Structure formats: structure tokens, C-alpha cells
Coordinates of C-alpha atoms in Angstrom, one line a residue:
M1 CA -13.3 16.0 31.0
T2 CA -10.7 13.6 29.4
H3 CA -10.2 11.9 26.3
V4 CA -9.8 8.1 26.4
I5 CA -7.5 5.6 23.9
T6 CA -9.8 2.4 22.8
R7 CA -9.4 -0.3 20.5
S8 CA -8.1 1.2 17.8
C9 CA -4.5 2.1 19.1
C10 CA -2.2 1.5 17.0
N11 CA 0.7 2.1 19.6
D12 CA 3.0 4.8 17.0
G13 CA 3.1 7.3 19.2
S14 CA 1.9 10.2 17.0
C15 CA -0.8 11.2 19.9
V16 CA 2.2 11.3 22.7
A17 CA 5.2 14.0 20.3
V18 CA 1.8 16.5 20.2
C19 CA 0.4 15.9 24.0
P20 CA 1.6 19.8 25.7
V21 CA 0.9 17.9 28.7
N22 CA 2.9 14.6 28.4
C23 CA -0.2 12.4 29.7
I24 CA -0.1 10.0 27.0
H25 CA 2.1 6.6 28.5
P26 CA 3.7 4.7 28.1
T27 CA 6.0 6.8 25.6
P28 CA 8.8 5.5 23.1
D29 CA 11.5 6.8 25.7
E30 CA 9.7 4.5 28.9
P31 CA 10.9 1.0 28.8
D32 CA 7.2 -0.4 29.0
F33 CA 6.9 0.9 25.2
L34 CA 8.4 -1.4 23.9
T35 CA 6.1 -4.4 25.1
A36 CA 1.7 -2.4 25.3
E37 CA -0.5 -3.0 24.1
M38 CA -1.7 0.6 23.5
L39 CA -0.6 3.4 25.1
Y40 CA -3.4 5.3 27.3
I41 CA -4.4 9.2 28.5
D42 CA -3.9 10.2 32.2
P43 CA -6.9 11.5 33.5
E44 CA -5.8 13.3 36.1
T45 CA -3.4 15.0 33.9
C46 CA -5.4 15.3 31.2
I47 CA -6.3 18.8 30.1
D48 CA -9.2 18.2 27.1
C49 CA -7.0 19.6 24.2
G50 CA -7.8 17.5 21.9
A51 CA -4.7 18.0 20.4
C52 CA -4.0 13.9 20.4
I53 CA -7.6 13.6 18.7
D54 CA -6.6 15.1 15.8
E55 CA -2.9 13.5 15.7
C56 CA -4.3 10.1 15.9
P57 CA -3.5 7.9 12.7
V58 CA -6.6 6.0 13.2
S59 CA -8.6 7.4 15.4
A60 CA -8.3 5.7 18.4
I61 CA -9.2 9.5 20.8
Y62 CA -12.8 10.5 22.1
P63 CA -13.3 13.0 24.6
D64 CA -15.2 10.8 27.2
D65 CA -18.7 12.2 26.4
Q66 CA -18.7 11.4 23.1
L67 CA -17.2 8.0 23.5
P68 CA -18.6 5.5 21.7
E69 CA -20.8 2.6 24.0
R70 CA -19.2 -0.4 22.7
E71 CA -15.6 2.2 23.8
E72 CA -17.0 2.1 27.1
P73 CA -14.3 0.0 28.4
F74 CA -11.8 1.2 27.6
L75 CA -12.1 4.5 29.8
Q76 CA -11.6 2.2 33.0
I77 CA -8.9 0.2 31.0
N78 CA -7.0 3.6 30.6
A79 CA -7.4 4.5 34.7
D80 CA -6.0 1.5 35.6
Y81 CA -2.8 2.1 33.7
Y82 CA -1.8 4.6 36.0
K83 CA -2.9 2.8 39.1
D84 CA 0.9 1.2 38.9
H85 CA 2.3 3.3 36.9
D86 CA 4.1 6.8 38.0
V87 CA 5.2 9.2 35.4
E88 CA 5.9 12.8 35.9
G89 CA 4.1 15.2 33.4
G90 CA 6.4 18.1 30.9
L91 CA 7.4 17.1 27.3
V92 CA 8.5 14.6 26.3
R93 CA 12.0 15.9 24.7
H94 CA 13.8 14.0 21.3
P95 CA 17.6 14.3 21.1
K96 CA 19.1 16.8 18.3
P97 CA 19.8 15.1 14.6
P98 CA 23.0 15.1 13.5
Q99 CA 24.5 17.9 10.5
L100 CA 24.2 15.5 7.7
P101 CA 26.0 16.8 4.6
D102 CA 25.5 18.3 1.2
T103 CA 25.9 15.8 -0.6
E104 CA 23.1 13.4 -1.9
L105 CA 21.7 10.1 0.1
R106 CA 20.3 7.6 -1.8
V107 CA 18.7 4.7 -0.1
A108 CA 17.2 1.8 -1.1
I109 CA 14.1 0.0 0.7
V110 CA 13.3 -3.6 0.9
G111 CA 9.7 -4.3 2.0
A112 CA 6.6 -1.6 1.4
G113 CA 5.2 -2.3 5.5
P114 CA 5.6 -0.1 9.2
A115 CA 8.7 -0.5 9.6
A116 CA 10.2 0.2 5.5
F117 CA 7.2 3.6 5.7
Y118 CA 8.2 4.9 8.9
A119 CA 12.1 4.6 8.4
A120 CA 11.1 5.9 5.3
Q121 CA 9.3 9.1 6.4
E122 CA 12.1 10.0 8.8
L123 CA 14.8 10.5 5.7
V124 CA 12.5 11.6 3.4
K125 CA 12.5 15.1 5.2
K126 CA 15.5 15.8 4.4
A127 CA 15.9 17.3 0.7
Q128 CA 19.1 15.8 0.6
V129 CA 18.6 12.2 1.0
R130 CA 16.2 9.9 -1.6
V131 CA 14.4 6.9 -0.9
D132 CA 13.6 4.2 -3.3
M133 CA 10.6 1.5 -2.1
F134 CA 11.1 -2.1 -3.4
D135 CA 8.8 -4.5 -2.6
R136 CA 7.3 -7.7 -4.4
L137 CA 4.3 -7.2 -4.8
P138 CA 2.4 -4.6 -7.1
T139 CA 0.6 -2.9 -4.2
P140 CA 2.8 -1.8 -1.0
Y141 CA 1.6 -1.8 2.7
G142 CA 2.9 -4.6 4.1
L143 CA 0.1 -6.5 6.5
V144 CA -1.7 -3.2 7.0
R145 CA -3.4 -4.0 3.2
A146 CA -2.7 -8.3 4.3
G147 CA -2.2 -9.4 7.7
V148 CA -4.3 -6.1 9.3
A149 CA -8.1 -8.2 9.9
P150 CA -10.9 -6.7 7.4
D151 CA -13.2 -5.8 10.0
H152 CA -10.6 -4.0 12.0
A153 CA -11.4 -1.0 9.2
Q154 CA -10.2 2.2 11.4
T155 CA -6.3 0.6 12.1
K156 CA -6.1 0.3 8.3
G157 CA -5.8 4.1 8.7
V158 CA -2.1 4.2 9.2
E159 CA -2.7 3.9 5.5
E160 CA -2.9 7.5 5.2
T161 CA 0.1 8.1 7.3
F162 CA 2.4 6.1 4.6
A163 CA 0.4 7.8 2.0
A164 CA 1.9 11.1 3.0
V165 CA 5.3 9.8 2.3
E166 CA 4.9 8.6 -0.9
R167 CA 3.4 11.9 -2.6
K168 CA 7.3 13.3 -1.3
R169 CA 9.5 14.6 -4.7
N170 CA 12.5 12.5 -3.0
F171 CA 10.4 8.5 -2.7
T172 CA 9.9 6.3 -5.8
Y173 CA 8.5 3.3 -6.0
H174 CA 9.5 0.5 -7.7
L175 CA 6.8 -2.7 -6.5
G176 CA 6.4 -5.6 -8.5
V177 CA 10.6 -6.0 -7.9
E178 CA 11.9 -8.8 -6.8
V179 CA 15.3 -8.3 -4.9
G180 CA 17.1 -11.4 -5.5
E181 CA 15.1 -12.5 -8.4
H182 CA 14.9 -8.8 -10.4
I183 CA 18.4 -7.2 -9.1
T184 CA 20.3 -8.9 -6.3
H185 CA 21.7 -7.1 -2.6
D186 CA 25.3 -6.5 -4.8
E187 CA 23.9 -4.6 -7.2
L188 CA 21.3 -2.5 -4.5
R189 CA 25.1 -1.7 -2.6
E190 CA 26.7 -0.8 -6.3
R191 CA 23.8 2.2 -6.7
Y192 CA 23.0 3.2 -3.1
G193 CA 24.3 4.7 -0.1
A194 CA 22.5 2.3 1.8
V195 CA 20.5 -0.3 1.8
L196 CA 18.1 -1.1 4.5
Y197 CA 15.8 -4.6 5.0
A198 CA 12.5 -4.5 5.9
V199 CA 10.6 -7.6 4.8
G200 CA 9.3 -9.0 8.0
A201 CA 8.3 -12.2 8.9
A202 CA 5.7 -13.8 6.6
H203 CA 6.2 -17.6 7.4
D204 CA 4.8 -19.6 10.2
R205 CA 6.0 -21.7 13.2
R206 CA 5.7 -24.8 13.4
L207 CA 3.8 -27.8 16.0
D208 CA 5.9 -30.6 15.5
I209 CA 3.8 -32.6 16.9
P210 CA 2.3 -36.1 14.6
G211 CA -0.6 -35.1 12.7
E212 CA 0.8 -31.5 11.8
D213 CA 0.7 -31.8 7.5
L214 CA -3.0 -33.8 7.5
A215 CA -5.1 -31.8 5.5
G216 CA -6.8 -29.6 7.7
S217 CA -3.8 -28.7 9.7
I218 CA -3.1 -25.2 8.2
A219 CA -1.2 -22.1 9.4
A220 CA -2.5 -18.9 10.6
T221 CA -0.4 -17.1 8.4
D222 CA -1.9 -18.9 4.8
F223 CA -5.7 -18.7 6.3
V224 CA -5.3 -14.6 7.4
A225 CA -3.5 -14.0 3.7
W226 CA -6.2 -15.5 2.0
Y227 CA -9.1 -13.8 4.0
N228 CA -7.1 -10.4 3.3
G229 CA -6.6 -11.3 -0.5
H230 CA -3.0 -11.9 -0.7
P231 CA -1.6 -12.7 -4.0
D232 CA 0.4 -16.1 -3.7
H233 CA -2.5 -17.1 -1.1
A234 CA -5.4 -17.2 -2.9
Q235 CA -6.0 -20.0 -4.9
R236 CA -5.9 -21.7 -1.5
E237 CA -8.6 -24.0 -0.2
F238 CA -9.2 -24.2 3.3
D239 CA -12.9 -26.6 4.0
L240 CA -15.0 -25.2 6.9
S241 CA -17.3 -28.0 6.9
A242 CA -16.6 -29.0 9.9
E243 CA -19.0 -27.4 13.0
R244 CA -16.4 -27.0 15.0
A245 CA -12.3 -25.5 14.4
V246 CA -9.4 -25.3 16.6
V247 CA -7.0 -22.4 17.2
I248 CA -3.4 -23.1 18.4
G249 CA -2.3 -20.3 19.9
N250 CA -4.1 -16.9 22.1
G251 CA -2.7 -14.5 20.7
N252 CA -3.9 -11.3 19.0
V253 CA -3.8 -13.1 15.2
A254 CA -5.1 -16.1 16.6
L255 CA -8.1 -14.1 17.8
D256 CA -9.0 -12.6 14.7
V257 CA -9.2 -15.9 12.3
A258 CA -11.6 -17.2 15.6
R259 CA -14.3 -14.0 15.0
I260 CA -13.5 -14.5 11.3
L261 CA -14.2 -17.8 11.4
V262 CA -17.9 -17.3 13.7
T263 CA -18.4 -13.3 12.4
D264 CA -21.5 -13.5 10.4
P265 CA -21.2 -12.8 6.8
D266 CA -23.0 -9.7 6.5
E267 CA -20.8 -8.4 8.4
L268 CA -18.2 -9.2 7.1
A269 CA -19.0 -8.0 3.2
R270 CA -18.7 -4.4 4.4
T271 CA -15.7 -4.4 5.0
D272 CA -12.6 -5.5 2.7
I273 CA -12.0 -9.2 2.8
A274 CA -11.4 -10.8 -0.6
D275 CA -14.3 -11.7 -2.5
H276 CA -13.3 -15.3 -2.8
A277 CA -13.0 -15.9 1.4
L278 CA -16.4 -13.9 1.6
D279 CA -17.7 -17.0 -0.6
V280 CA -16.5 -19.7 1.5
L281 CA -17.9 -18.1 5.1
R282 CA -21.0 -17.9 3.9
A283 CA -21.4 -21.3 3.0
S284 CA -19.3 -22.6 6.7
K285 CA -20.3 -25.0 9.0
V286 CA -18.4 -23.6 11.8
R287 CA -20.2 -22.9 15.2
E288 CA -17.6 -23.1 17.4
V289 CA -14.5 -22.2 17.4
V290 CA -11.8 -23.4 20.5
V291 CA -8.7 -21.3 21.0
V292 CA -6.3 -23.1 23.4
G293 CA -3.3 -21.0 24.8
R294 CA -0.1 -22.9 26.4
R295 CA -0.2 -20.8 29.7
G296 CA -3.3 -19.7 31.6
I297 CA -5.0 -15.9 31.5
E298 CA -2.5 -14.5 33.2
H299 CA -0.3 -14.6 29.9
G300 CA -2.8 -14.5 28.1
A301 CA -0.6 -13.0 24.6
F302 CA -3.8 -11.0 23.0
T303 CA -4.1 -7.6 24.4
N304 CA -7.1 -6.6 26.1
G305 CA -8.3 -3.9 23.2
E306 CA -8.8 -7.9 21.4
F307 CA -10.3 -9.1 24.5
V308 CA -13.2 -6.9 25.2
S309 CA -14.2 -5.9 21.7
L310 CA -15.3 -10.2 21.0
A311 CA -18.4 -8.9 22.9
D312 CA -19.1 -7.1 20.9
L313 CA -20.1 -9.6 18.5
E314 CA -23.5 -10.7 17.5
G315 CA -25.2 -13.7 17.6
V316 CA -21.4 -14.8 19.4
D317 CA -21.1 -16.1 22.9
V318 CA -17.7 -15.9 24.1
V319 CA -17.4 -19.2 26.7
I320 CA -14.6 -19.4 29.6
D321 CA -15.2 -22.0 32.5
E322 CA -14.0 -20.7 35.6
S323 CA -11.9 -24.1 36.2
E324 CA -10.0 -22.4 33.3
L325 CA -8.7 -19.2 35.2
T326 CA -6.1 -20.9 37.0
L327 CA -3.4 -18.7 38.1
S328 CA 0.0 -19.2 39.2
E329 CA 0.9 -18.8 43.0
E330 CA 2.8 -15.6 42.7
T331 CA -0.5 -14.0 39.8
A332 CA -2.9 -14.5 42.4
A333 CA -0.6 -13.3 45.6
A334 CA 0.0 -9.9 43.5
L335 CA -4.2 -9.6 42.5
A336 CA -5.3 -9.5 46.1
D337 CA -2.6 -8.0 48.2
D338 CA -3.0 -5.3 44.9
S339 CA 0.6 -5.3 43.4
L340 CA -0.5 -7.1 40.2
D341 CA 0.6 -5.4 37.0
S342 CA -2.6 -3.1 36.1
V343 CA -3.0 -4.8 32.3
I344 CA -2.5 -8.8 33.1
A345 CA -5.2 -7.9 36.0
T346 CA -7.1 -5.9 33.4
K347 CA -6.9 -9.4 31.9
I348 CA -8.0 -11.6 34.0
R349 CA -11.0 -9.5 35.0
L350 CA -11.9 -9.2 31.4
A351 CA -11.7 -12.9 31.7
R352 CA -13.4 -13.4 35.0
E353 CA -16.9 -11.5 34.0
F354 CA -16.9 -13.0 30.0
A355 CA -16.7 -16.5 32.8
A356 CA -20.1 -14.8 34.7
M357 CA -21.7 -14.0 31.3
P358 CA -25.1 -16.3 30.5
R359 CA -24.9 -18.2 27.9
T360 CA -27.4 -18.3 24.4
E361 CA -29.1 -21.2 22.8
G362 CA -28.1 -21.4 19.9
S363 CA -25.5 -18.6 19.1
R364 CA -22.1 -19.9 17.7
R365 CA -19.3 -19.9 19.9
I366 CA -15.4 -18.7 21.3
V367 CA -14.4 -21.3 23.8
F368 CA -11.1 -20.3 25.2
R369 CA -9.2 -23.3 27.1
F370 CA -5.6 -21.7 28.8
L371 CA -3.1 -23.8 30.8
T372 CA -3.6 -26.3 27.3
S373 CA -1.1 -27.7 24.6
P374 CA -1.4 -29.8 21.5
V375 CA 0.1 -33.5 21.7
E376 CA -1.3 -35.2 18.4
I377 CA -3.7 -34.0 15.6
T378 CA -5.7 -37.3 14.3
G379 CA -7.9 -38.2 11.0
D380 CA -8.0 -40.3 8.3
G381 CA -5.7 -38.4 5.4
A382 CA -7.6 -35.2 7.1
A383 CA -7.5 -33.7 10.2
A384 CA -10.7 -34.7 12.2
S385 CA -10.1 -34.3 15.6
V386 CA -6.4 -33.0 18.6
K387 CA -5.1 -34.2 21.4
L388 CA -4.7 -32.2 24.4
V389 CA -2.7 -31.8 26.9
R390 CA -3.3 -30.0 30.6
N391 CA -0.7 -27.6 31.9
R392 CA 0.1 -26.6 36.0
Y393 CA 2.1 -24.0 36.9
I394 CA 5.3 -24.9 39.0
G395 CA 7.6 -22.7 41.0
D396 CA 7.9 -19.5 39.3
G397 CA 5.5 -18.7 36.9
G398 CA 6.1 -22.3 34.7
I399 CA 4.4 -24.7 33.9
E400 CA 4.9 -28.7 33.0
R401 CA 2.3 -31.2 31.8
T402 CA 0.1 -33.2 33.6
D403 CA -1.3 -36.6 32.9
E404 CA -4.6 -35.2 31.9
I405 CA -5.5 -36.0 28.3
S406 CA -8.3 -35.1 25.7
E407 CA -9.7 -35.2 22.5
L408 CA -11.2 -32.5 20.8
D409 CA -13.0 -33.4 17.2
A410 CA -12.6 -30.3 14.7
G411 CA -12.7 -30.3 11.0
L412 CA -10.0 -27.4 10.8
I413 CA -7.0 -27.3 13.2
V414 CA -4.8 -23.5 12.6
R415 CA -1.9 -22.7 14.2
S416 CA -0.9 -19.2 15.1
I417 CA 1.9 -19.3 17.0
G418 CA 4.2 -16.9 16.3
Y419 CA 6.1 -15.7 12.9
R420 CA 10.1 -16.7 11.7
S421 CA 11.3 -14.3 9.1
R422 CA 13.6 -16.9 6.3
P423 CA 17.5 -15.6 5.0
I424 CA 18.5 -13.3 2.9
K425 CA 20.9 -13.8 0.0
G426 CA 23.4 -12.1 0.7
L427 CA 23.2 -11.8 4.5
P428 CA 24.0 -13.1 7.4
F429 CA 21.2 -14.6 8.5
D430 CA 21.0 -16.2 13.4
E431 CA 18.4 -18.8 12.5
G432 CA 17.6 -19.8 16.1
R433 CA 16.7 -16.2 16.8
S434 CA 15.3 -16.0 13.0
V435 CA 16.9 -12.7 12.3
V436 CA 19.7 -11.0 10.0
P437 CA 22.4 -10.1 13.5
N438 CA 22.7 -6.0 13.9
A439 CA 23.3 -4.3 16.1
G440 CA 21.7 -1.3 16.4
S441 CA 19.9 -1.7 13.0
R442 CA 23.5 -2.2 11.4
V443 CA 24.0 -5.3 9.5
L444 CA 27.1 -7.9 11.5
D445 CA 29.1 -9.2 9.4
G446 CA 28.7 -13.4 10.7
S447 CA 32.7 -14.5 11.4
A448 CA 33.4 -11.0 11.7
G449 CA 30.5 -9.3 13.6
D450 CA 31.4 -6.1 12.7
P451 CA 28.8 -3.7 11.4
I452 CA 28.7 -4.0 7.1
P453 CA 28.8 -0.4 5.9
G454 CA 25.1 0.7 4.7
V455 CA 23.3 -2.3 5.1
F456 CA 20.5 -2.0 7.6
V457 CA 17.5 -4.1 9.2
A458 CA 14.3 -2.7 10.3
G459 CA 11.2 -4.1 11.8
W460 CA 10.8 -8.6 12.8
V461 CA 13.7 -9.1 10.5
K462 CA 15.8 -7.6 12.9
R463 CA 14.8 -8.2 16.4
G464 CA 12.0 -10.7 15.9
P465 CA 8.3 -11.2 15.4
T466 CA 7.2 -9.5 18.0
G467 CA 5.1 -6.0 18.6
G468 CA 3.2 -4.4 16.0
I469 CA 2.9 -0.7 14.6
G470 CA 3.6 0.9 17.2
R471 CA 7.1 -0.7 17.6
N472 CA 7.1 -0.6 14.3
R473 CA 7.5 2.8 14.1
L474 CA 10.1 3.0 16.5
C475 CA 11.9 0.3 15.0
G476 CA 12.1 2.3 11.5
E477 CA 13.0 5.3 13.1
E478 CA 15.4 3.6 14.6
A479 CA 17.1 2.4 11.7
A480 CA 16.6 5.5 9.8
A481 CA 18.7 7.2 12.4
A482 CA 21.3 5.0 11.8
I483 CA 21.8 5.2 9.0
L484 CA 22.2 9.2 8.9
A485 CA 24.1 9.3 12.3
D486 CA 27.3 6.9 9.0
F487 CA 26.1 9.2 6.2
A488 CA 27.4 12.6 9.0
A489 CA 30.4 10.6 10.0
G490 CA 31.3 9.6 6.0
A491 CA 30.9 5.8 7.5
L492 CA 28.9 5.4 4.2
T493 CA 30.6 4.5 0.9
D494 CA 29.5 6.7 -2.7
P495 CA 27.9 4.7 -4.8
A496 CA 30.1 3.6 -7.7
V497 CA 26.6 2.9 -10.3
D498 CA 24.4 5.4 -11.2
N499 CA 21.0 4.2 -9.8
S500 CA 18.6 5.9 -12.3
D501 CA 19.3 2.3 -14.8
V502 CA 17.8 0.5 -12.2
A503 CA 13.9 0.3 -14.0
D504 CA 15.1 -0.2 -17.2
L505 CA 17.6 -3.1 -15.6
V506 CA 14.4 -5.0 -13.2
A507 CA 12.6 -4.8 -16.9
S508 CA 14.8 -7.0 -18.7
R509 CA 14.7 -9.7 -16.2
G510 CA 11.0 -10.0 -15.6
A511 CA 9.7 -7.1 -13.4
H512 CA 6.2 -6.3 -13.8
R513 CA 7.8 -2.9 -12.1
V514 CA 5.0 -0.6 -10.1
D515 CA 5.5 3.1 -9.4
L516 CA 3.5 6.0 -8.0
A517 CA 1.2 6.1 -10.9
G518 CA 0.8 2.5 -11.2
W519 CA 0.5 2.0 -7.4
K520 CA -2.8 4.6 -7.5
R521 CA -4.2 3.4 -10.2
I522 CA -4.5 0.1 -9.1
D523 CA -5.9 2.1 -5.6
A524 CA -8.6 4.1 -7.3
A525 CA -9.7 1.0 -8.8
E526 CA -10.1 -1.2 -5.4
R527 CA -11.9 2.3 -3.7
E528 CA -14.4 2.8 -7.1
A529 CA -15.6 -0.9 -6.5
G530 CA -15.7 -0.9 -2.7
S531 CA -17.7 2.1 -2.5
E532 CA -20.6 0.3 -5.9
S533 CA -21.1 -2.1 -2.7
G534 CA -20.7 0.3 0.5
R535 CA -16.9 -1.0 1.1
R536 CA -13.7 0.5 2.0
R537 CA -12.7 -0.7 -1.3
V538 CA -12.6 -5.1 -3.2
K539 CA -9.6 -6.0 -3.3
F540 CA -7.4 -7.4 -6.6
V541 CA -5.6 -10.6 -5.8
S542 CA -4.1 -11.6 -8.4
V543 CA -0.7 -10.2 -9.7
E544 CA -1.5 -10.3 -13.3
E545 CA -4.8 -7.9 -12.6
M546 CA -2.8 -5.5 -10.4
T547 CA -0.3 -5.0 -13.3
G548 CA -2.8 -4.8 -15.5
V549 CA -4.3 -2.2 -13.9
A550 CA -1.2 -0.6 -13.3
G551 CA -0.6 0.0 -16.4
Q552 CA -4.2 1.0 -18.2
A553 CA -4.0 3.6 -20.7
D554 CA -5.8 7.2 -21.7
P555 CA -7.6 6.2 -25.6
V556 CA -4.6 8.6 -26.7
G557 CA -1.7 6.3 -25.7
Q558 CA -0.4 8.4 -21.8
A559 CA -1.0 6.4 -19.2
L560 CA -3.4 7.4 -16.8

């Protein structure tokens, strides 16, 4: 018997470290890890010990004889990976950490998403390191809370890993505190030996085509944050009165948007989707979502796990015309002689299987269009249609536009072509790459290009908006390693000001600071409200509600 990794894999690599025979790949030490869609178990090497099952934070691993029916495609997907990936057995070796001084190191982490928490996880293992985590929202966990689709509850299980970190005695929350408003970068540097920014990339990229700013033309970042109950977006209004929506882009976020738009609201009502979004989706007239990708199926940015999961949607047809599955000459040749990368080959196989599936009269539809780009959004004051141009492959997998133009009526146009970071006050910023310039997580001076002592970055603001939870784990661990290495080498400056004044300082500037006890009150209240209706949680969607619950007191005036 072998074990199988399935669709909810978060790539965080916890399973790799506990596997006694190194049968889970790619490992963080292998180049493929940085771009891997998921991790895979080698059926020829697995010894059925089950250690990976206990370690997986999102319950993605099953023995093959206990595989749920909906996860059965992953038995083949795991095996396919090893057709063209040669790996060696043996234990994964980790470098010995540096010997640290006995003195205390205080670290400020700005941001409370995955990269921030994985960095904190490594730092709080050291007794002489104290971590203070800042976030402008009263709730932690970043895109795990506000970005992961509500119907992907297993993926949100990684929150348990973060909760174990926040319970450490050498960890402190400063939630509801905005760095740059309630406390400045310079004030952090005065109070902490190291400051790590892990603030993500929460802003959208634009199409730069005519009509993009019409009503009904929206960013996926806004829509996702709205249905996930992010306080900044809870008051947004989206018109779902048209029967067709078009999503520009074909990454996992694009598929999330498409799936949410056509999923039965009664199914969504079992999740932690925001109530205001559920009400709108119940009244939605959307019957078809067209997902448009600039390149072909071989370059589809969605993962195979997300792709195959579309087959499980009740009452929804996944529609792909055979004509949409044109391959570049290079890919077609590699596929023919069985030398194509197995992950890409699997993507093509799944697409062909979808193309061969029968259609059901009256079903809602997700339609894929490949080798297609938008050129204009049209409408009288509001989006009514989108004009599309057909692309074609040229040499070496490149593409060029043709003269073939089509037009789709649509009342909702969602751009999902990537995220970008914004400059951080007090730090240099590379506008072209939308990142803070750095070397090995160490922030570089914008003019001289030298490391700025004690200032670090992790996550998307460090490397750009690529990779999910697993890549952010590696990135956070790299930042923590850099901080500890500089601490060991004496490269960090001792704080000039005691950080015990932080709570009073931010309060004096209007912050409603939430500590661990306050966050636990918010968490408990949301879970209690969810349990009453059979849901994981019912989220508060306003900062005022959150801070109100966080600051509740018992009848004798003591904090709950």
C-alpha cells in the first residue's frame, strides 16, 4: 500500500521532514520545489508508515485504500510525477543552525500571513528571541483568512500551525496596528534588533485596455476579499444580474472566482463565506463563466489539483472545445515522444478529458478559452461585453496576435492577472518588479546596494507574487535564518529604546490594539456563531465589530 497526496496540499513541506525514506518530492532542497504545484509521494518508495498523515497541516494525505472517491485522480497524478523526476532515497539533511549569543534579540514582524508566521515559527524556537507581530487588521493569518476560497476549508487547516506559534511565551501580537500610521519604521528600528516586513502583495495588476474602468469591470483581488469578508471590501457592491461573466486570467484565483460564481449557494452556505456575499450570490443570475487565458493549455497557470476539482461541482459543466487545446510545436513533439514534463502532460490530459465529457441541458457552465486576449471592454456606462483577439503560437513557445476578433456579451468582467505590492514607507522599492530590493532577505539600500542592518523582507514583497503557502514557508524560513545568522555574527544593532512602550505609543495615536486574548475572543465568537448553523465560522466583517468583541469584559470588569 502507498500513500497519496491530494488536492488540498499546501506545499509547506512538513511531510518531507518526517518521511523516513525521502519518498515525498520535490523537497525544499530541490529546484522544482520553488515552482511545484503540489508535493507527490513516490508509490515505489513509500513504506506505508503514516508519519506524513500525522504531520500534514491540511489533511491532504490518505492511504490509497482509504482514498475518497473524489480524490482518486490523485493516485495517478502522484505516480505520473515520478515518470520524469529521478529522485534519490535517504534522509533529508538540514544545515546546523549558528550558535547564538546569550543576549536577547527582539524582532518585529510586520504582517501576519503565512510568510510572517513561518518566519516567526523558526524564531520563537530560540529562547533568547522575542517576536512582536504587527498587522493593521484586528485578525491575523493574512490571505489564509481573506484569500483562500471558502470552499477550501482543508487548506485553512494551516491556521492550526499558526495558532501553535501565537501561543508561545516569547510571541506577542500587536493587531489593529498600522505601521506607518500608528508607529513608524524608524520607531520600530529604535526598539527592535531586527524588523521583518512580510506584508504581501494585496493589490491587482491592470489590463491597460479601453473600458477597463467601466462599472462591472473589477479586480479579482476586490471580489475575493469581498466574498471572504475582508473589512476593507465588505461594503462593496457587485452586479450579478447578467447571465455571463468573463474572467481574464487562468491562475488558481481565476478558477476560485469562476467556481464561486457558479456553485450552488446552498453549498456555499456550509462554508465561512461572508453572509453579505452569500445573499448576493443567492440572487445571482450568472449561469456561465468564461475563463480566458492568453496562452495555451500547456501554460495554464492553474494547478492540476484546482483543475481536476472542477469536475466535482454539482450542476456545473466544464466546457472546453477541442479547438481550444492547440499546443506549441515543441510541446506537441515532446508529448508525442513521452518526454514532456509530467505536470504539463497531466494538465493536457485533464483538459482533453474535460473536452470529451458530455454536456447536461440546463447546467451552469465554466467555459475555458485559451490563446485569447482581451482588447476592449465596451458598454454605455457599465460593462456589457468584451472584445477578444485570438493568439497563435510562434517559434520557441512564443505567441503573437492574429486578426481574429470576437466579442462576448458579459455584465461582469473580472481581471485576474496577478498581484502587486506597494511601496513601504521608509524602505527602498523596485517599481519595475514591485518588490523591496533584497539579497538573501536582507533589504538593500536603494542607492548603494548594501544591506541595511536589521531590516529584512519575506513573502511576496520580497520575491514578487508567485507561489503559495509552501513557497512562503520556505521564504519565511530563509528570512528567519538570515536574522539569526546576522544575530550570531554581531551584525544587528542593539535597540536604543525599550519596546515596552509600544502598546501605549500606538494607543496614543488612535490604534485599537488587539492582543492574543482579544484575537481569541474574536475567533471564539466567530466559531460559536458558525457552530449554530453548521459552519466553520461566521466572520465579523467590520473592524468596529472585531475590536468591540476583542475588548469585551466580564461582569466584574475583567477582560474575558
